[in-house]
Coordinates of C-alpha atoms and ligand atoms in Angstrom, one line a residue:
X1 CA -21.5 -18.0 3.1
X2 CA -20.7 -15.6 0.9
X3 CA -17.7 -14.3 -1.6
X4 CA -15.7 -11.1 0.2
X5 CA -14.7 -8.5 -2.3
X6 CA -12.6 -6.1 -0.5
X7 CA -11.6 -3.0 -2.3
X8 CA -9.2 -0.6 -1.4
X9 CA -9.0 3.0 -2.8
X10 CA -5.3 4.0 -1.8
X11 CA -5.4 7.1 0.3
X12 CA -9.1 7.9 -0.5
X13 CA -10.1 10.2 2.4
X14 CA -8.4 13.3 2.9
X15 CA -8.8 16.8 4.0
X16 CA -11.0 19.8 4.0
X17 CA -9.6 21.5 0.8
X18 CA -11.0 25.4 0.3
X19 CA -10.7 25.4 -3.9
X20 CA -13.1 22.3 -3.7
X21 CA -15.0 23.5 -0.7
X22 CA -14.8 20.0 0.8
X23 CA -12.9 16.5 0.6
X24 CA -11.9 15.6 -3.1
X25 CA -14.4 12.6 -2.2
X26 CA -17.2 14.9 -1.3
X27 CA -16.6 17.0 -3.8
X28 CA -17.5 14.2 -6.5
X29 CA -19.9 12.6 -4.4
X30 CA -22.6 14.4 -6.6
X31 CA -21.4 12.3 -9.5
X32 CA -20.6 8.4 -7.9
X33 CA -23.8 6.7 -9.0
X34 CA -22.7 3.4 -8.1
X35 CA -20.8 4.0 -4.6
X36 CA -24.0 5.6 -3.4
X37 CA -26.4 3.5 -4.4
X38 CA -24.5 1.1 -2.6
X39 CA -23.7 3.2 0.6
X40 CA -27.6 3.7 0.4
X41 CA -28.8 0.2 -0.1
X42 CA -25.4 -1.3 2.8
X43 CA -24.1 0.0 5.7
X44 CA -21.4 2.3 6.6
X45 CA -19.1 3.4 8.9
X46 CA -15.9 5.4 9.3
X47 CA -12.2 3.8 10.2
X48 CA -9.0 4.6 12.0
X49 CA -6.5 2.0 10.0
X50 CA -4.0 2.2 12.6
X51 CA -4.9 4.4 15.3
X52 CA -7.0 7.8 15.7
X53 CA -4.5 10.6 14.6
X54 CA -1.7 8.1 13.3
X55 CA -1.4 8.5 9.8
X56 CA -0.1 5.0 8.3
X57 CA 2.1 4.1 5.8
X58 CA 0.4 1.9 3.2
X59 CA 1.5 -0.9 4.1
X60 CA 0.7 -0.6 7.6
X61 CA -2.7 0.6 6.5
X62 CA -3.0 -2.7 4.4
X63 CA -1.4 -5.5 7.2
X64 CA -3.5 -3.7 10.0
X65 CA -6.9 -4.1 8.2
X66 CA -6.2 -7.9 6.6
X67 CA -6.1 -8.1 10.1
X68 CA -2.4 -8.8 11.3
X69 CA -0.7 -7.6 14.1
X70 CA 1.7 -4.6 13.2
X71 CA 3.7 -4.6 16.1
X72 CA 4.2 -8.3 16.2
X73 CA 3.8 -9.8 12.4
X74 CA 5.4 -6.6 10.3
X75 CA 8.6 -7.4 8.5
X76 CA 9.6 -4.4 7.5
X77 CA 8.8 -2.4 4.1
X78 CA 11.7 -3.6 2.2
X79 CA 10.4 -7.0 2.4
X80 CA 7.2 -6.4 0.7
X81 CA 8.9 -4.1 -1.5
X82 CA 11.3 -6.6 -2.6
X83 CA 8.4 -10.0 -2.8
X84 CA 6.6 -7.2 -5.2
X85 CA 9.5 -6.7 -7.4
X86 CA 9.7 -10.6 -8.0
X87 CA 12.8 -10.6 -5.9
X88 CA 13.0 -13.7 -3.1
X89 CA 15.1 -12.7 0.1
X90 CA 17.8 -14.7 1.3
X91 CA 18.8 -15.2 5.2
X92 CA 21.6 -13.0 4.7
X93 CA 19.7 -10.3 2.6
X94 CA 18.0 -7.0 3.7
X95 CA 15.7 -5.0 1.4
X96 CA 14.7 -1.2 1.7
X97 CA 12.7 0.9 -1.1
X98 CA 14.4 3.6 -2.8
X99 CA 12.8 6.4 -4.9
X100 CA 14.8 8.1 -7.5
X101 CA 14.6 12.0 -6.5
X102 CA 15.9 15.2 -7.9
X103 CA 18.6 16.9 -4.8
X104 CA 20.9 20.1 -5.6
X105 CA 24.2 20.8 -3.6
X106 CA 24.0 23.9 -0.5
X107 CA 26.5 24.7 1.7
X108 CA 27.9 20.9 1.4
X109 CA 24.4 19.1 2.0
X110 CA 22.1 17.7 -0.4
X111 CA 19.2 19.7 -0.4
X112 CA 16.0 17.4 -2.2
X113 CA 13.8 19.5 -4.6
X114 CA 11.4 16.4 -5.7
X115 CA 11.2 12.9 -4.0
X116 CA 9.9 11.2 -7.1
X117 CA 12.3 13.5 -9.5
X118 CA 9.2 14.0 -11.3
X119 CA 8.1 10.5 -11.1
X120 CA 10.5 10.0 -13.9
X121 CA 9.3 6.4 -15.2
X122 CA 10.1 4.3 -18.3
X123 CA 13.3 3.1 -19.7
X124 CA 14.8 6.2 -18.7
X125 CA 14.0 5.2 -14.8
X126 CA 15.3 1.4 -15.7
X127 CA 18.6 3.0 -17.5
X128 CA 19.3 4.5 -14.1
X129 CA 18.6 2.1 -11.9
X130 CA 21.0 -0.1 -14.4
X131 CA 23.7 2.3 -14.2
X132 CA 23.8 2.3 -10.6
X133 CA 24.1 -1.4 -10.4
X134 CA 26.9 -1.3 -12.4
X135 CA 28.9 1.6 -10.6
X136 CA 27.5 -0.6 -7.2
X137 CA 29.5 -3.4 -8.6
X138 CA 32.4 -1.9 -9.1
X139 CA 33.1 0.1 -6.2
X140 CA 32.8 -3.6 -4.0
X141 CA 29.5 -2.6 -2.8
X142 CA 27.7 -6.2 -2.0
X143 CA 24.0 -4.4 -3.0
X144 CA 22.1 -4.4 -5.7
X145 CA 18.8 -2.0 -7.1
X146 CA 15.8 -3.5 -9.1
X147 CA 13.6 -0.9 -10.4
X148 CA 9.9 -1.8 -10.5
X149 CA 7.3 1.3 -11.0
X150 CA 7.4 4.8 -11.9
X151 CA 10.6 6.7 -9.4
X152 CA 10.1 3.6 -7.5
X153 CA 12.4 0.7 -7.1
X154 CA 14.1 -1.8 -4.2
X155 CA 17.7 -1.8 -2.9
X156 CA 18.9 -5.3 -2.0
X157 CA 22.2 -5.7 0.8
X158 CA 23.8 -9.1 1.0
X159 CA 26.2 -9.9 4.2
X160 CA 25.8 -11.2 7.7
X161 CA 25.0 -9.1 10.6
X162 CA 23.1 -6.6 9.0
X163 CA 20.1 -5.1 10.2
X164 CA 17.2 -3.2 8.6
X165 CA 16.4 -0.8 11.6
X166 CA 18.0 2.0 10.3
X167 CA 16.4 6.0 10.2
X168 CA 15.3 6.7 6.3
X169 CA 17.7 9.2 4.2
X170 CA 14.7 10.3 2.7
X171 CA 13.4 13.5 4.7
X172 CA 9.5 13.3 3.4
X173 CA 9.7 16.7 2.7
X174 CA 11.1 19.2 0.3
X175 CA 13.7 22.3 0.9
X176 CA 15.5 20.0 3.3
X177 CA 18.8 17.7 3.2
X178 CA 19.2 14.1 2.4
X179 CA 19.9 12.9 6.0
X180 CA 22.0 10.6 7.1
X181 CA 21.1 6.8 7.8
X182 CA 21.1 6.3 11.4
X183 CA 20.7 3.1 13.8
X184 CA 17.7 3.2 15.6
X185 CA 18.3 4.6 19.5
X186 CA 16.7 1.9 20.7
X187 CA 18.4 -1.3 19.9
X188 CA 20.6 -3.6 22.1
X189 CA 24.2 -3.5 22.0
X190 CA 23.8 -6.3 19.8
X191 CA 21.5 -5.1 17.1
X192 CA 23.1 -1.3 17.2
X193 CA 26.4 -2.8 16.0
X194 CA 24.5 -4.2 12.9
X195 CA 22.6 -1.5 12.0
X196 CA 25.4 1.2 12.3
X197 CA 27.3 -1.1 10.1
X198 CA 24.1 -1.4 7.6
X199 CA 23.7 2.5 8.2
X200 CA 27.2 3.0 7.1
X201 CA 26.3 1.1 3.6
X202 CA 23.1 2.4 3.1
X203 CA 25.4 6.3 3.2
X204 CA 27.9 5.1 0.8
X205 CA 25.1 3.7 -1.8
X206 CA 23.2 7.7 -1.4
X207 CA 27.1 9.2 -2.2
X208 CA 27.5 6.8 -4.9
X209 CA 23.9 7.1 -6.8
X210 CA 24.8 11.1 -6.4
X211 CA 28.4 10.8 -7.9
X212 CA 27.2 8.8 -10.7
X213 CA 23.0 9.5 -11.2
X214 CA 23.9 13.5 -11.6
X215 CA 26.6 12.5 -14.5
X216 CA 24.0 10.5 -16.5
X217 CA 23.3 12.0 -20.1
X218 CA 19.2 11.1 -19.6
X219 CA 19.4 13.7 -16.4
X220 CA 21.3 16.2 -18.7
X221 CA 18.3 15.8 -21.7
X222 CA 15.8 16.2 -18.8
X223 CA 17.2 19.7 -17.6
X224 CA 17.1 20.6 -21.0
X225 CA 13.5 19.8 -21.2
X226 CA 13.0 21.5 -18.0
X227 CA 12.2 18.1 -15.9
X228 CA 13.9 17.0 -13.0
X229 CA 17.0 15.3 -12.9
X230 CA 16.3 12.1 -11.1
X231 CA 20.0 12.5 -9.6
X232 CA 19.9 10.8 -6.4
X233 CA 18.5 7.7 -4.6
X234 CA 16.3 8.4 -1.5
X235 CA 16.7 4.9 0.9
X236 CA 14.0 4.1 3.4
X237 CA 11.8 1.0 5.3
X238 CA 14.4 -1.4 5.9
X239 CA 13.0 -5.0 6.0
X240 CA 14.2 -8.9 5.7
X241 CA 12.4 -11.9 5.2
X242 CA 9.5 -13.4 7.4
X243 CA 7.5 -15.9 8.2
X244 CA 4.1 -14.4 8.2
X245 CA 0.6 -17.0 8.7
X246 CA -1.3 -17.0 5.7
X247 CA -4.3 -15.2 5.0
X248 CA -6.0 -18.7 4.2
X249 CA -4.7 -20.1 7.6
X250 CA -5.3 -16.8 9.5
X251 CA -9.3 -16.1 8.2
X252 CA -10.1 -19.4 6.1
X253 CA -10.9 -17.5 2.8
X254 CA -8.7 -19.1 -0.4
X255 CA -7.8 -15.1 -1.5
X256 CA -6.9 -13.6 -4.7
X257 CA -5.3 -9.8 -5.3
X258 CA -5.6 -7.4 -8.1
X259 CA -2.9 -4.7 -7.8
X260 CA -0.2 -2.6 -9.5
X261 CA 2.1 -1.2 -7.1
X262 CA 5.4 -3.5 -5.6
X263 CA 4.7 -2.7 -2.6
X264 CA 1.1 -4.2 -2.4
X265 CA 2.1 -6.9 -4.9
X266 CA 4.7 -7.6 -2.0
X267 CA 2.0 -7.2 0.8
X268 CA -0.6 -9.6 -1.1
X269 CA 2.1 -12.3 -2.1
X270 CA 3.6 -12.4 2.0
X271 CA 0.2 -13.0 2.9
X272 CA -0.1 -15.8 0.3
X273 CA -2.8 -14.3 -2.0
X274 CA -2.5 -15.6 -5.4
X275 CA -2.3 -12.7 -7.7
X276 CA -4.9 -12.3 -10.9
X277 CA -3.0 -10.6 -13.9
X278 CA -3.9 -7.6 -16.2
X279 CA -2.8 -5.7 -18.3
X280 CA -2.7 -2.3 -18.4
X281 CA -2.5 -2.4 -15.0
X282 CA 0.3 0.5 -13.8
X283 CA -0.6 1.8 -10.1
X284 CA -0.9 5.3 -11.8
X285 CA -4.0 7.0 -12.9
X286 CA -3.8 6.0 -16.4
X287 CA -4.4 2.5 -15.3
X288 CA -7.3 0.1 -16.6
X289 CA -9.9 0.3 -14.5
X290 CA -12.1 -1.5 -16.2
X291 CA -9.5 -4.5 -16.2
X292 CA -9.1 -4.2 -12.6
X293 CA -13.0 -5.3 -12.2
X294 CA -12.6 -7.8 -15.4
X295 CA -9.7 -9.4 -13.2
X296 CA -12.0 -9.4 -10.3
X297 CA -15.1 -11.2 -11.6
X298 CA -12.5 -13.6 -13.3
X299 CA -10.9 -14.7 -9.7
X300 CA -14.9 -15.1 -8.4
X301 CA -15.4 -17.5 -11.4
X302 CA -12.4 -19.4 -10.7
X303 CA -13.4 -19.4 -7.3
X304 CA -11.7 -17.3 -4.9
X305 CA -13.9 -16.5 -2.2
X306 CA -11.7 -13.3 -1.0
X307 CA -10.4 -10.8 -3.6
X308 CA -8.7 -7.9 -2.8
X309 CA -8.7 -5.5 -5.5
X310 CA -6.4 -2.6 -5.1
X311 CA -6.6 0.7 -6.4
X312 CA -3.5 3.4 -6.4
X313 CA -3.8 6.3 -8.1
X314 CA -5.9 8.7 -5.8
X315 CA -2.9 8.3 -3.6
X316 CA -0.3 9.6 -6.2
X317 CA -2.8 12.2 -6.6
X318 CA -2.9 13.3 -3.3
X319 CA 1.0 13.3 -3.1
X320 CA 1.3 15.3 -5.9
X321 CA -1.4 17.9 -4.5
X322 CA -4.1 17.6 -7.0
X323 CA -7.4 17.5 -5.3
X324 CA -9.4 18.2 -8.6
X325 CA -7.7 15.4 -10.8
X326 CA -8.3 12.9 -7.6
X327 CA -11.8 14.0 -7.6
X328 CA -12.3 12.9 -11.0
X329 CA -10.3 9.9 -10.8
X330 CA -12.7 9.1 -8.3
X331 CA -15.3 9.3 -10.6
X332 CA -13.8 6.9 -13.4
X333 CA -13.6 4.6 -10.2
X334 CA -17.6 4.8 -9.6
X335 CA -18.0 4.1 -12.9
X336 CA -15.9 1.2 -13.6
X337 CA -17.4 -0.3 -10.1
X338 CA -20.8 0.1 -11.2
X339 CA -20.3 -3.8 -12.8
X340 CA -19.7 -5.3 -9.3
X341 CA -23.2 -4.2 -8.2
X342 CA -25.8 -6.5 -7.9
X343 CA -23.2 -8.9 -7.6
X344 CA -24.5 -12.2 -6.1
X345 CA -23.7 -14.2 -2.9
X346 CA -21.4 -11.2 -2.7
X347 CA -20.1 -9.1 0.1
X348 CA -18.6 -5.7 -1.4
X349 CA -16.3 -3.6 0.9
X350 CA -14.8 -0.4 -0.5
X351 CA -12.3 1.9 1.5
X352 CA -8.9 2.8 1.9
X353 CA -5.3 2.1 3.4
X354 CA -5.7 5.7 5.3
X355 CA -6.3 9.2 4.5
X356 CA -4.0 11.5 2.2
X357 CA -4.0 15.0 2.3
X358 CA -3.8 16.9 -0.9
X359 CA -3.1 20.2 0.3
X360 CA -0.4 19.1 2.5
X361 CA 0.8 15.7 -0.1
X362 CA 1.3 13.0 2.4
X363 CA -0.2 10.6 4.6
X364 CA -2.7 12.1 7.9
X365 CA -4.1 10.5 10.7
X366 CA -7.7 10.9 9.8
X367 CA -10.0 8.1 9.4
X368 CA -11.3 6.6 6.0
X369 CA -14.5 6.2 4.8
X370 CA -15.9 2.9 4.2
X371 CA -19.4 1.0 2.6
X372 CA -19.7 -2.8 3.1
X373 CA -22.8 -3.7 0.5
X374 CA -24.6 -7.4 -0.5
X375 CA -27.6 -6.5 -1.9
X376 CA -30.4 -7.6 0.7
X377 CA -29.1 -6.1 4.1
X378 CA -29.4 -4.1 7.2
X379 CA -28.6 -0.4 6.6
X380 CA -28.3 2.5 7.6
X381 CA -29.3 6.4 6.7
X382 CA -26.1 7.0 4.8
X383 CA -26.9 7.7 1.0
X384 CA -24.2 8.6 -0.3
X385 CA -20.3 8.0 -0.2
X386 CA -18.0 10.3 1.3
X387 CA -16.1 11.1 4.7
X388 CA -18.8 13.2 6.4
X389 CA -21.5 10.8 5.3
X390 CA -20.4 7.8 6.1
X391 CA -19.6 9.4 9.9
X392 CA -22.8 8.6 10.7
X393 CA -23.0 5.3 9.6
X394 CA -24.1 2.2 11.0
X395 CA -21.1 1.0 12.1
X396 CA -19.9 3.9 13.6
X397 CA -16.0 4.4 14.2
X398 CA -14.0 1.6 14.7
X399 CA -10.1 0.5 13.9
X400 CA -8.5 -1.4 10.9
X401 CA -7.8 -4.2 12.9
X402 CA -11.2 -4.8 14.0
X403 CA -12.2 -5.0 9.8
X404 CA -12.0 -8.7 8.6
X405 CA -14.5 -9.4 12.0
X406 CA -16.5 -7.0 10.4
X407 CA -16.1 -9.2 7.1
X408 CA -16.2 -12.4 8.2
X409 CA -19.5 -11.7 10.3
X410 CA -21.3 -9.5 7.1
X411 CA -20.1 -13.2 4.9
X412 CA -22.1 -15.0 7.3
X413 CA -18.4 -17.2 8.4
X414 CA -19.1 -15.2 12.3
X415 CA -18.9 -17.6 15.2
X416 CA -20.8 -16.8 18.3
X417 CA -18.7 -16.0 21.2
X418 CA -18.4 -18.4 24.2
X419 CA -18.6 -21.3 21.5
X420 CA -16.0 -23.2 20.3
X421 CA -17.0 -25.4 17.3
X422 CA -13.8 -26.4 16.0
X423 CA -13.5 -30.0 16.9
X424 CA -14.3 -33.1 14.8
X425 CA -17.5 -35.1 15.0
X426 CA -18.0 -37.2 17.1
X427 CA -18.3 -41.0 15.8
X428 CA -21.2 -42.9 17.1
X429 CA -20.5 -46.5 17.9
X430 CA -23.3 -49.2 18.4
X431 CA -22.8 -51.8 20.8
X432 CA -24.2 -54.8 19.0
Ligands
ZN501 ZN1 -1.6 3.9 0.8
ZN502 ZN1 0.9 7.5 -0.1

């Protein structure tokens, strides 16, 4: 059998973009010596995460192609969100993730100008995030925020009968109002009653963050320097706590993670994957690439026979419309993988959680790219790495959720179908 390295480039494919005449993907495709060699020398193949046309969130993306069900086994974002930020939910505890954005006041409404107010970061993110807690605390409001990376951080409700399945105030788009949290239409008598009393929290906590985020001296020093004030908090992805199978139990592997981000810090603990530190690690495209892989072969040596190595910063990239600066990223990411190849007793899988345009800066429904490599293999006529190669790979389209087959087969841990060799052996007794 053989070790699984699964490596996912956050929002790696994206969209036809006319400055680059192409993807950002294919536009550097000329330059990724060590993605094509092993597109060339593997097999390929194109992937809807979710669904052709549905565009994912990433965690979706992520639970869908580890091979969980998302209608059945997903606990809502705030849960991962809240595991990533170290937090541990309690029965009576509901987590959603918050962004710190930048709003200004129209005719009575909030209008949002930047969802990531800049993606403010650093002690000047923390300080805010403190100062609400404090101003949450003394208004009686039984919540709490924890900050974790960049504008990004988790909100925290305590109290019975609450219920995460409320609409997001954030409106995914700029030029528009904060909206109102809402209880889902479709709930039971039961369950609406919760989540219109969890919606009616969630509105007081946005008023709040605005009365006393748009006060703070650190927003005041920004204007001055011409950044956004990170003056409100946008609320979305309401989740609670879950028993979710393992990924040991679910697909046998003993799994490791490499990753950055909360949210897939969150994702990777839930599915008990033990996590491989480093530093310099950050989720952005400043982080240490060359770490990431370090970590990686480290985990293999220790013995983890599934790592999953995660890589975020195309995404940010995307969301913040830079197709060129993706591009290269891109490139820094061929050549920090180029130690993984040649790899032995190795499987190497490299995609992503779903597509990202960055001409439009969010999430689209089209397919991913994706190479699985191990050296001596079946392949294909794909030679190099990009959306509109790897369409005519080997193995052709097919969904997220049909993935760890994939991987489990290409590790050589496939069972035939029709058999079922699970039972113990059999003890032969002698009659004397
Ligand atoms: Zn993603
Ligand atoms: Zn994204």
């Amino acid at each position: 059998m053989l070790r699984v390295v699964l490596i996912i480039i956050d929002g790696i494919g994206d969209e036809y973009i006319p400055e680059l005449d192409g993807t950002p993907l294919e536009y550097a495709s000329g330059r990724l010596h060590t993605l094509n060699r092993m597109a060339k020398e593997g097999i390929c193949g194109i992937m809807h995460p979710v669904a052709p046309g549905v565009p994912p969130s990433s965690d979706i993306g992520h639970l869908s192609i580890f091979g969980y069900d998302i209608e059945k086994e997903y606990p809502g974002r705030g849960y991962f969100e809240a595991l990533g930020a170290g937090l541990s939910l309690s029965k009576n505890e509901i987590a959603f993730r918050v962004n710190l954005a930048t709003v200004r006041e129209e005719n009575g409404y909030l209008i949002v100008t930047d969802r990531r107010a800049g993606r403010i970061s650093g002690e000047d993110a923390a300080a805010l995030y403190q100062a609400l807690n404090k101003a949450l605390h003394e208004e009686g409001i039984p919540a709490r925020v924890v900050h974790t990376i960049e504008h990004r951080g988790v909100l925290v409700l305590r109290g019975d009968d609450l219920l995460g399945a409320v609409t997001d105030t954030d409106p995914h788009e700029t030029g528009t109002p904060i909206l109102a949290a809402e209880p889902w239409r479709e709930l039971s008598e039961d369950y609406f009653e919760k989540a219109r009393k969890t919606a009616e929290i969630i509105n007081e906590i946005t008023m709040v963050s605005y009365k006393i985020l748009s006060v703070m001296d650190i927003n005041a020093s920004r204007m001055a320097r011409g950044l956004p004030p990170a003056n409100v908090i946008l609320i979305r992805g309401g989740g609670m706590a879950k028993d979710i199978v393992s990924f040991m139990e679910r697909w046998g592997f003993k799994p490791a993670f490499i990753a950055a981000g909360a949210l897939y810090k969150g994702i990777a603990r839930a599915l008990g994957m033990e996590e491989i530190h480093v530093t310099g690690a950050t989720g952005t495209p400043d982080t240490n690439l060359d770490g990431k892989v370090d970590g990686c072969l480290r985990a293999l040596d220790r013995g983890y026979d599934f790592v999953f190595l995660h890589i975020k910063g195309t995404d940010n990239l995307s969301h913040d419309k830079k197709p060129r600066e993706k591009a290269k990223f891109l490139i820094r990411i061929d050549q920090a993988l180029e130690r993984l190849y040649g790899l032995e007793d190795s499987v190497i899988i490299v995609t992503g959680d779903h597509s990202t345009s960055s001409l439009r800066g969010r999430h689209i429904g089209l397919p991913v790219p994706l190479l699985i490599w191990s050296g001596k293999m079946r392949r294909d006529r794909v030679e190099v790495f990009n959306e509109t190669a790897c369409s005519s790979g080997g193995l052709g389209t097919f969904m997220g959720r049909d993935l760890m087959r994939i991987i489990m087969d290409m590790s050589d841990r496939s069972v035939e179908t029709g058999t079922r060799p699970e039972g113990r052996p059999l003890q032969f007794h002698t009659e004397r």
